[in-house]
Coordinates of C-alpha atoms in Angstrom, one line a residue:
M183 CA -25.4 -21.6 -1.5
F184 CA -27.4 -19.8 -4.2
F185 CA -24.5 -19.2 -6.5
G186 CA -21.7 -21.8 -7.6
E187 CA -17.9 -21.3 -7.8
E188 CA -17.8 -20.1 -11.4
V189 CA -20.2 -17.5 -10.6
L190 CA -18.5 -16.2 -7.7
Q191 CA -15.4 -16.0 -9.7
E192 CA -16.8 -14.2 -12.6
V193 CA -18.2 -11.9 -10.4
K194 CA -14.6 -11.3 -8.6
S195 CA -13.3 -11.1 -12.2
R196 CA -15.4 -8.2 -13.1
V197 CA -14.6 -6.2 -10.3
D198 CA -11.2 -4.4 -9.5
L199 CA -10.5 -4.8 -6.0
V200 CA -8.8 -1.6 -5.4
E201 CA -10.9 0.6 -7.3
F202 CA -14.0 -0.9 -5.5
I203 CA -12.4 -0.6 -2.0
G204 CA -11.2 2.9 -2.8
E205 CA -14.8 4.2 -2.8
Y206 CA -14.7 3.5 0.7
V207 CA -11.2 4.2 1.8
T208 CA -8.6 6.5 0.4
L209 CA -5.9 4.1 -0.9
K210 CA -2.1 4.9 -1.7
P211 CA 0.4 2.6 -3.4
S212 CA 2.9 0.7 -1.1
G213 CA 4.9 -1.5 -2.9
K214 CA 2.6 -4.3 -4.7
N215 CA 0.0 -3.4 -2.2
F216 CA -2.2 -0.3 -1.1
R217 CA -2.7 1.2 1.9
G218 CA -5.0 3.4 3.8
L219 CA -6.6 4.2 7.0
C220 CA -8.9 1.2 8.1
P221 CA -12.5 1.7 7.6
F222 CA -13.3 -0.7 10.8
H223 CA -11.4 1.0 13.5
E224 CA -10.0 4.5 14.4
E225 CA -6.3 5.0 13.7
K226 CA -3.8 7.5 12.7
T227 CA -1.2 5.7 10.8
P228 CA -2.6 3.4 7.9
S229 CA -2.6 0.0 8.5
F230 CA -5.1 -1.1 6.4
M231 CA -3.7 -3.1 3.2
V232 CA -5.4 -4.4 0.2
S233 CA -3.4 -6.7 -2.0
P234 CA -4.6 -7.1 -5.7
E235 CA -2.4 -9.8 -6.6
K236 CA -3.7 -11.8 -3.6
E237 CA -7.3 -10.6 -3.9
I238 CA -7.5 -9.9 -0.1
F239 CA -7.4 -7.0 2.4
H240 CA -6.1 -7.1 5.8
C241 CA -6.0 -4.5 8.6
F242 CA -2.8 -5.0 10.7
G243 CA -4.2 -2.9 13.1
C244 CA -7.6 -4.4 13.9
G245 CA -6.8 -7.8 12.4
V246 CA -9.9 -7.6 10.0
G247 CA -9.4 -9.4 6.8
G248 CA -11.0 -11.6 3.9
N249 CA -11.8 -10.9 0.2
L250 CA -14.0 -8.8 -1.9
F251 CA -17.3 -10.5 -0.6
T252 CA -16.1 -10.3 2.8
F253 CA -15.6 -6.6 2.4
V254 CA -18.9 -6.4 1.1
M255 CA -20.5 -8.2 3.7
K256 CA -18.8 -5.9 6.4
I257 CA -18.9 -2.6 4.9
E258 CA -22.6 -3.2 3.7
N259 CA -24.0 -5.3 6.6
L260 CA -25.2 -7.8 4.0
T261 CA -25.3 -11.5 4.3
F262 CA -23.1 -13.7 1.6
P263 CA -25.7 -14.2 -1.3
E264 CA -26.9 -10.2 -0.7
A265 CA -23.0 -9.1 -1.1
V266 CA -22.9 -11.4 -4.3
R267 CA -26.1 -9.8 -5.9
F268 CA -25.0 -6.3 -4.7
L269 CA -21.8 -6.8 -6.7
A270 CA -23.3 -8.4 -9.7
D271 CA -25.9 -5.5 -9.9
K272 CA -22.8 -2.8 -9.8
V273 CA -21.3 -4.1 -12.6
G274 CA -24.5 -5.0 -14.6
M275 CA -24.0 -9.0 -14.4
D276 CA -26.8 -11.1 -14.9
L277 CA -27.1 -13.9 -12.3
P278 CA -28.4 -17.3 -13.1
T279 CA -31.9 -17.8 -12.6
R280 CA -32.4 -19.6 -9.5
S281 CA -34.5 -22.9 -9.6
S282 CA -36.7 -24.0 -7.2
E283 CA -34.0 -26.1 -6.1
G284 CA -31.6 -23.3 -5.5
I285 CA -33.4 -21.0 -3.3
S286 CA -35.1 -22.1 0.2
P287 CA -39.1 -21.6 0.8
K288 CA -37.9 -19.0 3.5
A289 CA -35.8 -17.0 1.1
R290 CA -38.7 -17.0 -1.2
Q291 CA -41.1 -15.7 1.1
R292 CA -38.7 -13.0 2.5
E293 CA -38.4 -12.0 -1.3
K294 CA -42.2 -11.8 -1.5
L295 CA -42.5 -9.5 1.6
F296 CA -40.0 -6.9 0.2
K297 CA -42.5 -6.8 -2.6
L298 CA -45.1 -6.3 -0.5
N299 CA -43.7 -3.5 1.4
Q300 CA -42.2 -1.8 -1.5
A301 CA -46.2 -1.7 -2.9
L302 CA -47.3 -0.8 0.5
G303 CA -45.1 1.9 0.5
R304 CA -46.2 3.5 -2.9
F305 CA -49.8 3.0 -1.4
Y306 CA -49.1 5.1 1.8
A307 CA -47.4 7.9 -0.3
A308 CA -50.0 8.2 -2.6
C309 CA -52.3 8.6 0.2
L310 CA -50.6 11.1 1.6
K311 CA -50.1 13.2 -1.5
T312 CA -53.4 12.7 -3.1
S313 CA -56.3 11.5 -0.7
S314 CA -59.2 14.1 -0.4
E315 CA -60.1 12.6 3.0
E316 CA -60.1 15.1 5.9
S317 CA -57.7 12.7 8.0
A318 CA -55.3 12.9 5.1
K319 CA -55.3 16.8 4.8
L320 CA -54.6 16.9 8.4
A321 CA -51.5 14.9 7.9
R322 CA -50.7 17.3 5.1
R323 CA -50.9 20.3 7.0
Y324 CA -49.2 18.8 10.3
L325 CA -46.0 17.9 8.0
L326 CA -45.9 20.9 5.9
E327 CA -47.3 23.5 8.5
K328 CA -46.5 22.5 11.7
R329 CA -43.2 20.5 11.4
K330 CA -42.5 22.8 8.2
L331 CA -41.0 19.9 6.2
K332 CA -40.2 20.6 2.4
A333 CA -42.5 18.6 0.1
S334 CA -39.2 17.5 -1.3
T335 CA -38.2 16.1 2.0
I336 CA -41.4 14.2 2.4
E337 CA -40.9 12.8 -1.0
Q338 CA -37.3 11.8 -0.8
F339 CA -38.1 9.8 2.5
A340 CA -41.4 8.5 1.0
L341 CA -43.7 9.8 3.9
G342 CA -47.0 8.7 3.8
F343 CA -50.5 8.2 5.4
S344 CA -52.6 5.2 6.3
P345 CA -56.2 5.8 5.9
P346 CA -58.3 5.9 9.2
S347 CA -60.5 2.7 8.6
G348 CA -57.7 0.3 8.2
R349 CA -59.3 -1.6 5.6
E350 CA -58.3 0.5 2.5
T351 CA -54.6 -0.9 3.2
I352 CA -55.9 -4.2 3.3
D353 CA -58.1 -4.2 0.1
F354 CA -55.3 -2.8 -1.9
L355 CA -52.7 -5.4 -0.8
L356 CA -55.2 -8.4 -1.6
G357 CA -55.5 -6.7 -4.8
E358 CA -52.1 -6.7 -5.7
G359 CA -52.0 -10.8 -5.1
F360 CA -50.9 -10.7 -1.5
S361 CA -52.3 -13.1 1.1
G362 CA -53.7 -12.3 4.5
Q363 CA -51.0 -14.4 5.7
D364 CA -48.2 -12.3 4.1
I365 CA -49.8 -9.1 5.6
R366 CA -49.9 -10.4 9.1
Q367 CA -46.4 -12.1 8.6
V368 CA -44.9 -8.5 7.4
G369 CA -46.2 -6.8 10.6
V370 CA -48.5 -4.6 9.0
G371 CA -51.9 -6.7 9.4
I372 CA -53.7 -7.6 12.8
L373 CA -56.9 -9.2 13.6
T374 CA -59.7 -7.5 15.3
A375 CA -61.7 -9.1 17.8
G376 CA -64.3 -9.9 15.3
G377 CA -61.5 -11.7 13.1
E378 CA -61.3 -8.7 10.6
L379 CA -57.9 -8.0 9.3
I380 CA -57.1 -4.4 9.4
D381 CA -53.9 -2.3 9.2
R382 CA -52.2 -1.5 12.6
F383 CA -50.9 1.9 11.2
R384 CA -54.7 3.1 10.2
G385 CA -54.9 7.0 10.7
R386 CA -51.2 7.4 11.1
I387 CA -48.4 9.4 9.2
I388 CA -46.2 6.8 7.8
F389 CA -42.3 6.5 7.8
P390 CA -40.9 3.6 6.0
L391 CA -37.9 2.0 7.4
H392 CA -35.0 0.9 5.0
D393 CA -32.5 -1.7 5.5
I394 CA -29.0 -0.3 4.5
Q395 CA -29.3 -1.2 0.8
G396 CA -32.3 1.0 0.6
R397 CA -35.2 -1.7 0.7
I398 CA -38.2 -1.1 2.9
I399 CA -38.0 -3.7 5.8
G400 CA -41.1 -2.2 7.8
F401 CA -43.1 1.0 8.7
A402 CA -43.6 3.3 11.8
G403 CA -46.7 5.5 12.4
R404 CA -47.1 8.7 14.0
L405 CA -50.9 9.3 15.6
L406 CA -52.3 12.6 14.9
A407 CA -55.5 12.3 16.7
G408 CA -57.5 9.2 18.8
E409 CA -56.1 7.1 21.7
G410 CA -53.1 5.1 21.1
P411 CA -49.3 5.6 21.3
K412 CA -48.1 8.4 19.4
Y413 CA -45.5 6.4 17.4
L414 CA -45.8 2.7 16.8
N415 CA -43.0 0.6 15.2
V416 CA -44.1 -2.5 12.9
S417 CA -43.8 -5.6 14.7
D418 CA -40.7 -7.9 14.4
S419 CA -41.1 -9.7 11.1
P420 CA -38.7 -12.1 8.8
L421 CA -37.4 -8.5 7.5
F422 CA -37.5 -6.2 10.5
S423 CA -35.9 -6.0 13.8
K424 CA -36.5 -2.6 15.8
G425 CA -33.3 -3.3 17.9
E426 CA -31.1 -4.1 14.5
N427 CA -31.7 -1.1 12.6
L428 CA -31.4 3.0 12.5
Y429 CA -33.7 5.2 10.8
G430 CA -32.0 7.1 7.9
L431 CA -28.7 5.3 7.9
F432 CA -29.2 4.2 4.3
Q433 CA -29.5 7.9 3.1
A434 CA -26.8 9.0 5.5
K435 CA -24.1 6.2 5.4
R436 CA -21.8 8.2 3.0
L437 CA -22.0 11.6 4.5
I438 CA -21.1 9.9 8.1
Q439 CA -18.3 8.1 6.4
K440 CA -17.0 11.4 4.8
E441 CA -17.7 13.3 8.1
G442 CA -16.0 10.9 10.3
K443 CA -18.8 10.9 12.9
V444 CA -22.6 10.5 13.3
L445 CA -25.1 12.3 15.4
L446 CA -27.4 10.0 17.0
V447 CA -30.9 11.0 17.9
E448 CA -34.0 9.5 19.1
G449 CA -36.8 10.2 16.8
Y450 CA -37.8 10.3 13.3
M451 CA -38.8 14.0 13.1
D452 CA -35.5 14.9 15.0
F453 CA -33.6 13.1 12.0
L454 CA -35.6 14.7 9.4
T455 CA -35.2 18.0 10.7
L456 CA -31.4 17.8 10.5
F457 CA -31.5 16.2 7.6
E458 CA -33.2 19.0 5.9
E459 CA -31.0 21.6 7.1
G460 CA -28.0 20.0 5.9
I461 CA -26.7 18.2 9.1
G462 CA -26.7 14.8 7.0
Y463 CA -24.6 13.0 9.3
C464 CA -27.2 11.5 11.5
V465 CA -29.4 8.7 12.3
A466 CA -32.2 8.0 14.6
S467 CA -32.9 5.1 17.2
M468 CA -36.3 5.1 16.3
G469 CA -37.7 6.0 19.9
T470 CA -36.3 2.8 21.3
A471 CA -33.3 2.3 23.6
L472 CA -30.2 1.9 22.0
T473 CA -29.1 -1.5 21.3
R474 CA -25.7 -3.5 21.0
E475 CA -26.9 -4.3 17.5
Q476 CA -27.1 -0.8 16.6
A477 CA -23.9 0.3 17.9
R478 CA -22.1 -2.3 15.7
L479 CA -23.9 -1.3 12.8
L480 CA -22.7 2.5 13.4
R481 CA -19.2 0.9 14.2
R482 CA -19.1 0.0 10.3
Y483 CA -19.1 3.7 9.2
T484 CA -17.6 5.8 12.0
D485 CA -15.8 5.4 15.3
W486 CA -17.4 8.6 16.8
V487 CA -21.0 9.0 18.0
I488 CA -22.4 12.4 19.1
L489 CA -25.5 11.6 21.3
G490 CA -28.2 14.0 20.7
Y491 CA -31.0 12.6 23.1
D492 CA -33.5 14.9 24.6
A493 CA -32.3 16.9 27.8
D494 CA -35.1 15.9 30.0
S495 CA -34.4 13.2 32.6
A496 CA -35.8 10.4 30.4
G497 CA -33.4 11.8 27.7
Q498 CA -30.4 11.8 30.3
A499 CA -31.0 8.2 31.3
A500 CA -31.1 6.9 27.6
T501 CA -27.8 8.7 27.1
L502 CA -26.1 6.9 29.9
R503 CA -27.4 3.6 28.8
G504 CA -26.3 4.5 25.2
I505 CA -22.9 5.5 26.5
Q506 CA -22.2 1.9 28.2
I507 CA -23.4 0.0 24.7
L508 CA -21.4 2.4 22.5
L509 CA -18.2 2.0 24.7
E510 CA -18.5 -1.7 24.8
Q511 CA -18.4 -1.6 21.0
G512 CA -15.0 0.8 21.4
L513 CA -16.6 3.8 20.0
R514 CA -16.0 7.4 20.8
V515 CA -18.7 9.1 22.4
S516 CA -19.4 12.6 23.0
I517 CA -22.8 14.4 23.9
L518 CA -24.8 17.0 22.5
P519 CA -25.2 19.8 25.0
L520 CA -28.9 20.7 24.7
P521 CA -30.8 23.1 27.1
A522 CA -33.0 21.3 29.1
K523 CA -36.2 22.0 27.4
Y524 CA -35.0 21.2 23.8
D525 CA -35.0 18.0 21.6
P526 CA -32.9 18.5 18.6
D527 CA -35.8 19.3 16.1
S528 CA -37.3 22.0 18.4
F529 CA -34.0 23.6 19.1
L530 CA -33.2 24.0 15.5
R531 CA -36.9 25.6 14.6
E532 CA -36.5 27.8 17.4
K533 CA -33.1 28.8 17.7
G534 CA -31.7 28.1 14.0
K535 CA -29.0 26.2 12.2
E536 CA -26.3 28.6 13.1
Q537 CA -27.0 28.3 16.9
F538 CA -27.2 24.5 16.7
L539 CA -24.0 24.0 14.8
Q540 CA -22.3 26.0 17.6
L541 CA -23.5 23.6 20.2
L542 CA -22.0 20.7 18.1
T543 CA -18.6 22.3 18.5
Q544 CA -19.4 22.3 22.2
D545 CA -20.0 18.4 22.5
I546 CA -18.9 17.3 26.1
S547 CA -17.6 14.0 26.9
F548 CA -19.2 11.3 28.3
F549 CA -17.0 11.2 31.3
D550 CA -17.7 14.9 32.0
F551 CA -21.4 14.5 31.3
H552 CA -21.4 11.2 33.5
T553 CA -19.6 13.0 36.4
E554 CA -21.8 16.3 36.1
L555 CA -25.0 14.0 36.8
L556 CA -23.4 11.9 39.6
I557 CA -22.5 15.3 41.3
K558 CA -26.1 16.5 40.6
K559 CA -27.6 13.1 42.1
Y560 CA -25.4 12.6 45.0
G561 CA -23.6 15.8 45.9
S562 CA -20.1 15.6 46.3
N563 CA -19.2 17.1 49.9
S564 CA -20.2 13.8 52.1
L565 CA -17.9 10.8 52.6
E566 CA -20.7 8.6 51.0
S567 CA -21.2 10.8 47.8
K568 CA -17.6 10.7 47.1
I569 CA -17.6 6.8 47.5
K570 CA -20.6 6.5 45.1
I571 CA -19.3 8.8 42.5
I572 CA -15.9 7.3 42.2
R573 CA -17.3 3.7 42.3
E574 CA -19.7 4.5 39.3
L575 CA -16.8 6.1 37.3
L576 CA -14.3 3.2 38.0
P577 CA -15.3 1.0 35.2
F578 CA -14.9 3.8 32.7
L579 CA -11.4 4.9 34.2
Q580 CA -10.4 0.9 34.2
S581 CA -11.5 0.6 30.5
L582 CA -9.0 3.3 29.4
N583 CA -6.2 2.0 27.6
D584 CA -4.1 5.3 27.1
P585 CA -2.3 5.7 30.6
L586 CA -2.1 9.5 29.9
E587 CA -5.8 9.9 29.7
Q588 CA -6.4 7.8 32.3
G589 CA -4.0 9.7 34.3
L590 CA -5.4 13.0 33.3
R591 CA -9.0 11.7 33.9
I592 CA -8.2 10.3 37.4
N593 CA -6.5 13.9 38.4
H594 CA -9.4 15.8 37.3
L595 CA -12.0 13.5 39.2
A596 CA -9.8 13.5 42.1
K597 CA -10.0 17.5 42.3
L598 CA -13.6 17.6 41.4
V599 CA -14.6 15.3 44.7
K600 CA -11.7 16.6 46.6
V601 CA -9.7 13.1 47.4
D602 CA -6.3 12.0 47.0
E603 CA -5.6 10.6 43.5
A604 CA -4.3 7.0 45.3
L605 CA -7.5 6.5 46.6
I606 CA -8.9 6.0 43.0
Y607 CA -5.8 4.1 41.8
R608 CA -5.8 1.7 44.3
P609 CA -9.0 -0.4 43.2
L610 CA -8.2 0.2 39.6
R611 CA -5.1 -2.2 40.2
E612 CA -7.2 -4.8 42.0
G613 CA -7.7 -7.8 40.1
G614 CA -5.4 -6.9 37.0
V615 CA -6.3 -5.1 33.7
S616 CA -5.4 -8.3 31.4
N617 CA -7.4 -10.5 33.3
R618 CA -10.5 -8.3 33.2
I619 CA -10.1 -7.7 29.5
L620 CA -9.9 -11.7 28.7
K621 CA -12.8 -12.1 30.8
D622 CA -14.7 -9.5 28.9
M623 CA -13.8 -10.6 25.4
T624 CA -14.6 -14.4 26.5
S625 CA -17.8 -13.7 28.1
S626 CA -21.3 -13.2 26.3
A627 CA -21.3 -9.4 26.3
G628 CA -21.5 -9.3 22.5
N629 CA -24.4 -11.9 22.2
V630 CA -26.7 -12.9 25.5
N631 CA -27.0 -16.3 24.3
E632 CA -23.3 -17.1 23.6
P633 CA -21.3 -19.0 26.2
G634 CA -18.0 -17.8 27.0
N635 CA -16.3 -21.0 25.5
V636 CA -18.2 -20.6 22.3
K637 CA -17.0 -17.3 21.7
A638 CA -13.6 -18.3 23.1
E639 CA -13.5 -21.1 20.2
K640 CA -14.8 -18.4 17.6
M641 CA -11.7 -16.1 18.7
L642 CA -9.0 -19.0 18.5
L643 CA -10.5 -19.4 14.9
R644 CA -10.2 -16.0 14.1
T645 CA -6.3 -16.3 15.3
L646 CA -5.8 -19.1 13.1
I647 CA -7.1 -17.6 10.1
E648 CA -5.7 -13.8 10.4
H649 CA -2.3 -14.1 12.4
P650 CA 0.0 -16.6 10.9
H651 CA 2.7 -15.6 13.6
Q652 CA 0.4 -17.3 16.4
R653 CA -0.8 -20.1 14.3
E654 CA 1.8 -22.5 14.9
R655 CA 1.9 -21.9 18.5
V656 CA -1.9 -22.5 18.8
L657 CA -1.8 -25.7 16.7
R658 CA 1.0 -26.9 19.2
E659 CA -1.5 -26.6 22.0
I660 CA -4.8 -27.6 20.4
D661 CA -6.4 -30.2 18.1
E662 CA -9.8 -30.3 17.0
N663 CA -10.9 -32.2 19.9
C664 CA -10.5 -28.9 21.8
F665 CA -13.5 -27.6 19.8
L666 CA -17.2 -28.4 21.1
I667 CA -19.0 -27.1 18.4
G668 CA -19.1 -29.3 15.2
E669 CA -18.9 -26.4 12.8
H670 CA -15.7 -24.8 14.5
R671 CA -14.2 -28.4 14.2
R672 CA -15.0 -28.5 10.3
L673 CA -13.4 -25.0 10.3
Y674 CA -10.6 -25.8 12.5
R675 CA -9.5 -28.9 10.0
A676 CA -9.8 -26.6 6.8
I677 CA -7.6 -24.3 8.1
V678 CA -4.8 -27.1 9.1
H679 CA -5.6 -28.6 6.0
F680 CA -4.9 -25.4 3.8
W681 CA -2.0 -24.5 6.1
Q682 CA -0.3 -27.7 5.8
E683 CA -0.7 -27.6 2.0
G684 CA 1.1 -24.3 2.2
N685 CA -1.4 -22.3 0.3
F686 CA -3.8 -21.0 3.2
S687 CA -5.7 -17.6 2.7
A688 CA -8.9 -16.3 4.0
S689 CA -10.3 -15.8 0.7
R690 CA -9.9 -19.5 -0.1
L691 CA -11.5 -20.4 3.1
V692 CA -14.7 -18.4 2.2
N693 CA -14.8 -19.7 -1.3
V694 CA -14.4 -23.2 -0.2
F695 CA -17.4 -22.7 1.9
A696 CA -19.5 -20.7 -0.5
E697 CA -22.1 -23.5 -0.9
D698 CA -22.7 -24.0 2.8
Q699 CA -24.7 -21.5 4.1
I700 CA -24.0 -22.4 7.9
M701 CA -20.2 -22.6 7.2
S702 CA -20.2 -19.1 5.2
T703 CA -21.9 -17.6 7.8
L704 CA -19.8 -18.6 10.6
I705 CA -16.9 -17.6 8.5
G706 CA -18.4 -14.1 7.8
E707 CA -19.3 -13.9 11.5
I708 CA -15.7 -14.7 12.4
L709 CA -14.1 -12.3 10.3
A710 CA -16.4 -9.6 10.8
R711 CA -16.7 -9.5 14.8
E712 CA -15.2 -6.3 16.0
D713 CA -14.9 -7.9 19.6
F714 CA -12.0 -10.4 18.2
V715 CA -9.4 -7.8 17.3
A716 CA -7.4 -8.5 20.2
C717 CA -7.1 -12.3 19.5
A718 CA -3.3 -11.6 18.3
E719 CA -2.0 -10.5 21.4
P720 CA 0.0 -13.5 22.9
E721 CA -1.6 -13.2 26.4
V722 CA -5.0 -13.1 25.3
V723 CA -4.4 -16.1 22.9
A724 CA -2.9 -18.1 26.0
G725 CA -6.2 -17.1 27.9
L726 CA -8.2 -18.4 25.0
V727 CA -6.4 -21.8 24.9
Q728 CA -6.8 -22.0 28.7
S729 CA -10.8 -21.3 28.4
V730 CA -11.5 -23.7 25.4
K731 CA -9.5 -26.5 27.1
K732 CA -11.0 -26.1 30.5
A733 CA -14.6 -26.4 28.7
V734 CA -13.2 -29.9 27.6
Y735 CA -12.0 -30.5 31.2
D736 CA -15.2 -29.2 32.6
R737 CA -17.4 -31.8 30.1
E738 CA -15.3 -34.6 31.1
I739 CA -15.1 -34.0 34.5
E740 CA -19.2 -33.7 34.7
K741 CA -19.6 -37.0 32.6
Q742 CA -16.9 -38.5 35.1
R743 CA -18.8 -37.1 38.3
R744 CA -22.1 -38.9 37.0
L745 CA -20.2 -42.1 36.3
C746 CA -18.7 -41.9 40.2
L747 CA -22.1 -41.3 41.6
S748 CA -23.7 -44.5 39.7
R749 CA -20.5 -46.4 41.1
P750 CA -19.6 -44.9 44.4
E751 CA -17.6 -48.3 45.2
D752 CA -15.4 -48.0 42.4
K753 CA -12.2 -46.5 43.3
E754 CA -10.5 -46.3 39.8
E755 CA -13.6 -44.0 38.7
L756 CA -12.6 -41.6 41.6
K757 CA -9.2 -41.7 40.9
K758 CA -9.9 -40.7 37.0
L759 CA -11.9 -37.8 38.5
S760 CA -9.3 -36.6 40.8
E761 CA -6.8 -36.9 37.7
L762 CA -9.3 -34.7 35.6
L763 CA -9.5 -32.2 38.7
K764 CA -6.0 -32.0 38.8
Q765 CA -5.0 -31.6 35.1
R766 CA -7.8 -28.8 35.0
E767 CA -6.1 -26.8 37.9
E768 CA -2.7 -27.1 36.1
L769 CA -4.1 -25.1 33.1
K770 CA -3.4 -22.1 35.2
K771 CA 0.0 -22.7 34.5
L772 CA -0.1 -22.9 31.0
N773 CA 2.5 -20.6 29.0
I774 CA 2.4 -20.4 25.1
K775 CA 6.1 -19.6 23.9

């Protein structure tokens, strides 16, 4: 880690936990503690608690908890070191100078690339504002006259222009002390066939892309003339991944929290026009398909997403994909009913703000939107069309936890397609909802590279950290050997140690591993993952125990099978294999009491 324990304690001592969290959540006294509506999940009754005495926060609704640093990491989407620096800057505390031993070469290079982007942003902005080149004048006319952006908006979002030759940018950066390797690594420089380094954004209007702290992590460019894609994003770099960021979130995040909703649009100009018109609770997915990472990022600031994608067929397809991803993150979703030929930018400019605001009051639910599209696609009169519509809507109906909402939706659908409600209820009951939920939770939906048993291990650790009423039950059933991942075993041993000492707390756990980057990151992930919120439910916990135990048996069975294959005449080894298979089968009878 970059910072010692004494530094962490000094930072914490200078920040009033209640006052700081109160900037994000309205808190009211409740005995020794303070309560408010949780900023991490939708609720009507306050279940979010802050304890100044214990220096922790905890939500009894969704299970999220931790200390000051954990809260900053989650609410601002920061790493642990970034959270420390964020707080130190806030209280005006100078952090110790980090020596070459105290910071990795990778971290030093990241800081250098941030400086490169900052310098490059100033260069692009100056080119747009002052360049006498005809192409720069064309860019100014496009923004000010055709798109009718105000000069103040252009300045606020640091829009720029890249000279068309592509060489001026490179010469500027080299003159600032950056190397050609730096320029390529940040995703701006590309090599021509002749080996010359040039700016990939040459001749384009530039949109700087910021992280949640306001640092420039990359750029996007809009082509005005010539051949090539109209919009071009910087290539992925150590600072930027196009599927993990949202345009405008840095500027809009506070208003999104205040309004309790976010309008999600596709393009940069959609966002800028909305923001300029005073509809500032919006972000743009930068013209790319919405990703799970972007949905999780939105989830930090609101539970309600209004999809404002284009109304053409491509926009409707993108809306449907976005709906599924947003639903996976537990977000409430509705759709802005734009007329067929419009996007948000063109509708605002042609129809005006007042009519746009009227559209916002008419937002339709994703269920109605999807149902309408399916009826248009299949019709609703033939037997085949009814079957297709119902089958495509079943996953959504099955995901509803509110029986009243589920019943009303089924009733509405049954009337639309003219079938008996019982025909829709029957397939919903097949397989059991609790088993489906557990399967979804222990699958790799949140991370395509994460095996189900690894996720189950993390969820059990979350249970042990945040749910003391489940802790003793879980510890009766598993030991450290049930965890196949080494870091998970280390965390399990620490939890057991502090629990047996009688002074366990999530805050202490974070601080103990403060100087271990891998473990700190693991704890931060386990505490922050929204898809772990149900790990306090007894039925789910029992399933998680089954999952991790089954993974252990699967590993031992595979070893034993290989042994039996190498010794086919050894009946004792076959007997051991049979016993292992029997024990794995008996896991189905597991019942934690």
